[in-house]
């Protein structure tokens, strides 16, 4: 993410580049994205890049989730972090196989359709896997 932003900046394709006096050397191109104050877009790109790198070896997505969530909410959060869409059944199968979550026994009513089951992260899974020496959760998501 950060590398892409830096390339767009150097090419003069983001509004911040024009603001900082970096001109596009070819014909004027449309500015991509919306400008942010100072270097906030660069800071945001850095944060997203670090989160994306971290989700491969640590379940950081659960630190961003509320205590109880639906599997669709979890999938949308992972998709937002990863920057790509995931196959619904494969995502659910992966979460189930890795035993990352457990049902709360409650239902989410405000889903726009039928009520959805609520889940919570199994924090104890991290200790279990640390002792077993296995790969951390969501390493394949």
Short mmCIF file of C-alpha atoms in Angstrom, two decimals:
data_model
loop_
_atom_site.label_atom_id
_atom_site.label_comp_id
_atom_site.label_asym_id
_atom_site.label_seq_id
_atom_site.Cartn_x
_atom_site.Cartn_y
_atom_site.Cartn_z
CA UNK A 1 0.00 0.00 0.00
CA UNK A 2 2.69 2.49 0.97
CA UNK A 3 4.81 1.56 -2.04
CA UNK A 4 1.85 2.18 -4.37
CA UNK A 5 1.16 5.55 -2.76
CA UNK A 6 4.83 6.54 -3.07
CA UNK A 7 4.82 5.60 -6.78
CA UNK A 8 1.66 7.60 -7.43
CA UNK A 9 3.14 10.53 -5.51
CA UNK A 10 6.40 10.48 -7.49
CA UNK A 11 4.43 10.27 -10.73
CA UNK A 12 2.41 13.32 -9.70
CA UNK A 13 -0.88 11.43 -9.77
CA UNK A 14 -2.11 12.24 -6.27
CA UNK A 15 -3.30 15.64 -5.14
CA UNK A 16 -0.61 15.87 -2.49
CA UNK A 17 2.09 15.77 -5.16
CA UNK A 18 0.62 18.79 -6.93
CA UNK A 19 0.32 20.57 -3.59
CA UNK A 20 4.00 19.85 -2.86
CA UNK A 21 5.11 21.06 -6.31
CA UNK A 22 5.75 17.63 -7.90
CA UNK A 23 4.50 17.99 -11.46
CA UNK A 24 3.45 15.19 -13.74
CA UNK A 25 5.96 15.17 -16.64
CA UNK A 26 3.41 14.03 -19.19
CA UNK A 27 0.00 15.42 -19.97
CA UNK A 28 -1.99 16.48 -16.91
CA UNK A 29 -3.57 13.41 -15.38
CA UNK A 30 -6.58 13.27 -13.11
CA UNK A 31 -5.64 13.31 -9.43
CA UNK A 32 -6.33 9.95 -7.78
CA UNK A 33 -8.13 9.92 -4.46
CA UNK A 34 -8.93 12.77 -2.18
CA UNK A 35 -6.17 14.88 -0.67
CA UNK A 36 -5.60 14.77 3.07
CA UNK A 37 -3.96 17.35 5.29
CA UNK A 38 -0.18 17.37 5.53
CA UNK A 39 1.09 13.78 5.11
CA UNK A 40 -1.94 12.03 6.60
CA UNK A 41 -2.59 9.93 3.50
CA UNK A 42 0.99 8.64 3.64
CA UNK A 43 0.55 7.85 7.35
CA UNK A 44 -2.71 6.02 6.59
CA UNK A 45 -1.05 4.06 3.78
CA UNK A 46 1.76 3.09 6.17
CA UNK A 47 -0.72 1.89 8.80
CA UNK A 48 -2.71 -0.17 6.30
CA UNK A 49 0.47 -1.72 4.91
CA UNK A 50 1.59 -2.70 8.40
CA UNK A 51 -1.81 -4.23 9.22
CA UNK A 52 -1.82 -6.18 5.94
CA UNK A 53 1.61 -7.56 6.68
CA UNK A 54 0.64 -8.48 10.22
CA UNK A 55 -2.56 -10.38 9.34
CA UNK A 56 -0.44 -13.10 7.76
CA UNK A 57 1.01 -14.15 11.11
CA UNK A 58 -1.22 -12.67 13.84
CA UNK A 59 -5.04 -12.41 14.19
CA UNK A 60 -5.08 -8.58 14.47
CA UNK A 61 -8.50 -8.41 12.86
CA UNK A 62 -10.05 -9.56 16.15
CA UNK A 63 -8.51 -6.60 17.95
CA UNK A 64 -10.49 -4.36 15.58
CA UNK A 65 -13.78 -6.23 16.03
CA UNK A 66 -16.40 -5.70 18.75
CA UNK A 67 -16.62 -8.46 21.39
CA UNK A 68 -19.54 -10.13 19.56
CA UNK A 69 -19.82 -10.12 15.76
CA UNK A 70 -21.33 -12.00 12.85
CA UNK A 71 -19.20 -14.00 10.44
CA UNK A 72 -20.18 -11.58 7.68
CA UNK A 73 -18.87 -8.66 9.77
CA UNK A 74 -15.64 -10.57 10.31
CA UNK A 75 -15.30 -11.36 6.61
CA UNK A 76 -15.90 -7.73 5.62
CA UNK A 77 -13.24 -6.58 8.08
CA UNK A 78 -10.70 -9.07 6.72
CA UNK A 79 -11.56 -8.05 3.17
CA UNK A 80 -11.08 -4.37 4.05
CA UNK A 81 -7.69 -5.09 5.58
CA UNK A 82 -6.56 -7.41 2.80
CA UNK A 83 -7.84 -5.19 0.02
CA UNK A 84 -9.51 -8.06 -1.80
CA UNK A 85 -12.79 -9.95 -1.77
CA UNK A 86 -12.91 -13.42 -0.24
CA UNK A 87 -15.11 -16.38 -1.17
CA UNK A 88 -17.80 -16.59 1.52
CA UNK A 89 -17.89 -20.38 1.99
CA UNK A 90 -14.10 -20.73 1.87
CA UNK A 91 -13.67 -17.96 4.43
CA UNK A 92 -16.19 -19.56 6.80
CA UNK A 93 -14.57 -22.96 6.33
CA UNK A 94 -11.15 -21.52 7.16
CA UNK A 95 -12.43 -19.80 10.30
CA UNK A 96 -14.21 -22.99 11.38
CA UNK A 97 -11.20 -25.25 10.69
CA UNK A 98 -8.85 -23.02 12.67
CA UNK A 99 -11.34 -22.86 15.57
CA UNK A 100 -10.84 -19.11 15.84
CA UNK A 101 -14.34 -18.25 17.01
CA UNK A 102 -17.09 -19.67 19.15
CA UNK A 103 -20.83 -19.06 19.11
CA UNK A 104 -22.24 -16.83 21.82
CA UNK A 105 -25.72 -18.35 21.65
CA UNK A 106 -27.14 -14.95 20.71
CA UNK A 107 -28.49 -13.64 17.43
CA UNK A 108 -27.97 -10.32 15.66
CA UNK A 109 -31.40 -8.94 14.80
CA UNK A 110 -30.39 -5.89 12.72
CA UNK A 111 -29.02 -7.77 9.73
CA UNK A 112 -31.57 -6.72 7.11
CA UNK A 113 -32.66 -10.33 6.68
CA UNK A 114 -32.94 -13.31 8.92
CA UNK A 115 -31.12 -13.05 12.26
CA UNK A 116 -27.44 -14.05 12.17
CA UNK A 117 -25.52 -15.96 14.82
CA UNK A 118 -23.14 -13.93 16.94
CA UNK A 119 -19.60 -15.16 17.54
CA UNK A 120 -16.65 -14.13 19.69
CA UNK A 121 -12.92 -14.64 19.30
CA UNK A 122 -11.42 -17.53 21.23
CA UNK A 123 -8.47 -15.77 22.87
CA UNK A 124 -7.41 -19.03 24.50
CA UNK A 125 -6.54 -20.39 21.04
CA UNK A 126 -3.37 -18.26 21.02
CA UNK A 127 -2.04 -19.92 24.17
CA UNK A 128 -3.02 -23.37 22.92
CA UNK A 129 -1.15 -22.88 19.67
CA UNK A 130 1.84 -21.28 21.32
CA UNK A 131 2.34 -24.48 23.29
CA UNK A 132 1.70 -26.69 20.29
CA UNK A 133 4.12 -24.75 18.09
CA UNK A 134 1.63 -24.40 15.28
CA UNK A 135 1.08 -21.54 12.87
CA UNK A 136 -0.91 -18.58 14.28
CA UNK A 137 -4.57 -18.12 13.24
CA UNK A 138 -5.57 -16.46 9.95
CA UNK A 139 -2.16 -17.12 8.42
CA UNK A 140 -3.87 -18.22 5.22
CA UNK A 141 -6.64 -15.58 5.04
#
